[in-house]
C-alpha angles and dihedrals in degrees: 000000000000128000086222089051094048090045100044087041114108091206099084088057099054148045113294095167085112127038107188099050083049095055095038098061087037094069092025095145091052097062107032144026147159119301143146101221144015122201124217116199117210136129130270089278088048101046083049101058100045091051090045102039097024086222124128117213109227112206131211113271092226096055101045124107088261103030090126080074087072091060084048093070098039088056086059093048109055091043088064091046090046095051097046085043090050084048088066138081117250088252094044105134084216092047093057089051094046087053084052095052093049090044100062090030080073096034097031104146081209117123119200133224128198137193109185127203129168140206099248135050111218110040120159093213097055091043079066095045118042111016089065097197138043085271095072119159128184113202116213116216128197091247099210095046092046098053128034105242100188086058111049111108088080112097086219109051125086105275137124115224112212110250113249105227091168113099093202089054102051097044083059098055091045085045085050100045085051097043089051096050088047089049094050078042088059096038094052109047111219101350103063118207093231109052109212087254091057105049088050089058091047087050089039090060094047098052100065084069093060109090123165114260106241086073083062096120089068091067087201133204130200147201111203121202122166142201133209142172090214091052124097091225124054118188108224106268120222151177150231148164122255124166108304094337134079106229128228109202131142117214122243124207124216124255125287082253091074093064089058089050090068090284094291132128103244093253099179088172157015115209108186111210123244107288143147087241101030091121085063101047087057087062102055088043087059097056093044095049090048098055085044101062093267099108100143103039109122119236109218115183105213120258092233103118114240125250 
């Protein structure tokens, strides 16, 4: 590492307790923005128990429709690794922490959770993915009174981070997480700030919000939540049947907000999928809302044509 990179660095000069917050608000514009809505596309049993229990299901990131997306980003990540490791000589202290990170990035014990959302509310191509079934419904939420803007750059907390579909961009966070643990490396002698565990989860949470371009039109959102075995915390891990698989997913509950709206999640819409009885879906949707506290939300049927 270069004198002229240490000294023209702004991380000597603030808090790097936390990596993930730092790179978050780093990269802020990137992953989030301002809007009015986000959709989130289930089926009828889904729709149903997020309205009733104001709880989102998580699944796990390797069992979802996409989940080879994950694998997308982490191509991109150990070339780069590979290529800076390669850079070094054999007796290279940064070389010996780089082989680290990429040696628990193949072997990480963390398991990844995602909730997905997107920008609009009546997508073909998330009809097919995530409805699974002729009854899809995508639920539209007031973005602004679901998820706690002042407070998003916590890993922990409610809030949807937006997906990178742009190559260029997401070799330049990974360059950047990295760049910033050699750097802390550099500042700190022989006990780096960053331990190599550290700096592959930080790289682990990031990688779920790297999807291939060609997948654009979703304009995709995420919530991110991770487990590991090396983390104080653990969320309750459970179980359900879907299709020919058995599901691994945690439940999320909404944010504390929710509780001063009357205790209702801000649906500001119900969008029916496209269906041969979808008129009369909406109907049964109606009557169900109404007897749950949602009198005034409006029922759309998509404009896909059914087939």
């Amino acid at each position: 590492m270069s004198r002229y990179e240490i000294e023209h660095n702004p991380i000597s000069s603030i808090d790097i307790k936390a990596l993930i917050p730092l790179i978050s608000k780093e990269f802020r514009k990137y992953f989030t923005k301002n809007i009015k809505a986000l959709y989130h596309y289930t089926n009828l049993e889904g729709a149903q128990g997020i309205i009733s229990n104001k709880t989102f299901w998580a699944s796990h990131i390797k069992f979802m429709n996409d989940s080879k997306e994950y694998s997308h980003g982490l191509e991109i990540c150990e070339s780069i690794l590979q290529k800076l490791i390669q850079e070094l000589p054999a007796d290279n202290p940064r070389r010996t922490y780089l082989e680290e990170v990429f040696t628990i990035l193949e072997e990480q014990d963390t398991d990844i959770f995602v909730v997905s959302f997107c920008e609009s509310g009546d997508l073909l191509s998330q009809w097919r993915g995530y409805s699974r079934s002729q009854h899809g419904i995508s639920i539209g939420f007031d973005f602004s009174a679901l998820f706690d803007v002042s407070f998003h750059l916590s890993e922990e907390n409610f809030f949807p981070r937006k997906v990178i579909y742009d190559h260029k961009l997401q070799e330049r966070i990974i360059r950047r997480i990295i760049n910033v643990s050699l750097l802390s490396l550099e500042l700190s002698g022989q006990t780096p700030k960053y331990s190599p565990k550290e700096v592959a989860r930080t790289i682990g949470y990031f990688l779920p919000l790297f999807k291939h371009a060609t997948f654009s039109e979703e304009k995709e959102w995420r919530i991110i939540v991770t487990n590991s075995k090396s983390m104080p915390y653990q969320h309750e891990l459970k179980f359900r049947a879907r299709d020919n698989i058995i599901l691994p997913y945690i439940e999320i509950e909404t944010h504390n907000k929710v509780l001063q709206n009357d205790n209702r999640l801000p649906v500001n819409q119900i969008i029916i999928g496209p269906s041969g009885t979808n008129e009369f879906t909406a109907r049964s949707i109606n009557y169900y809302l109404k007897n749950v506290g949602y009198p005034t939300v409006p029922i759309k049927l998509s404009h896909i044509p059914y087939r």
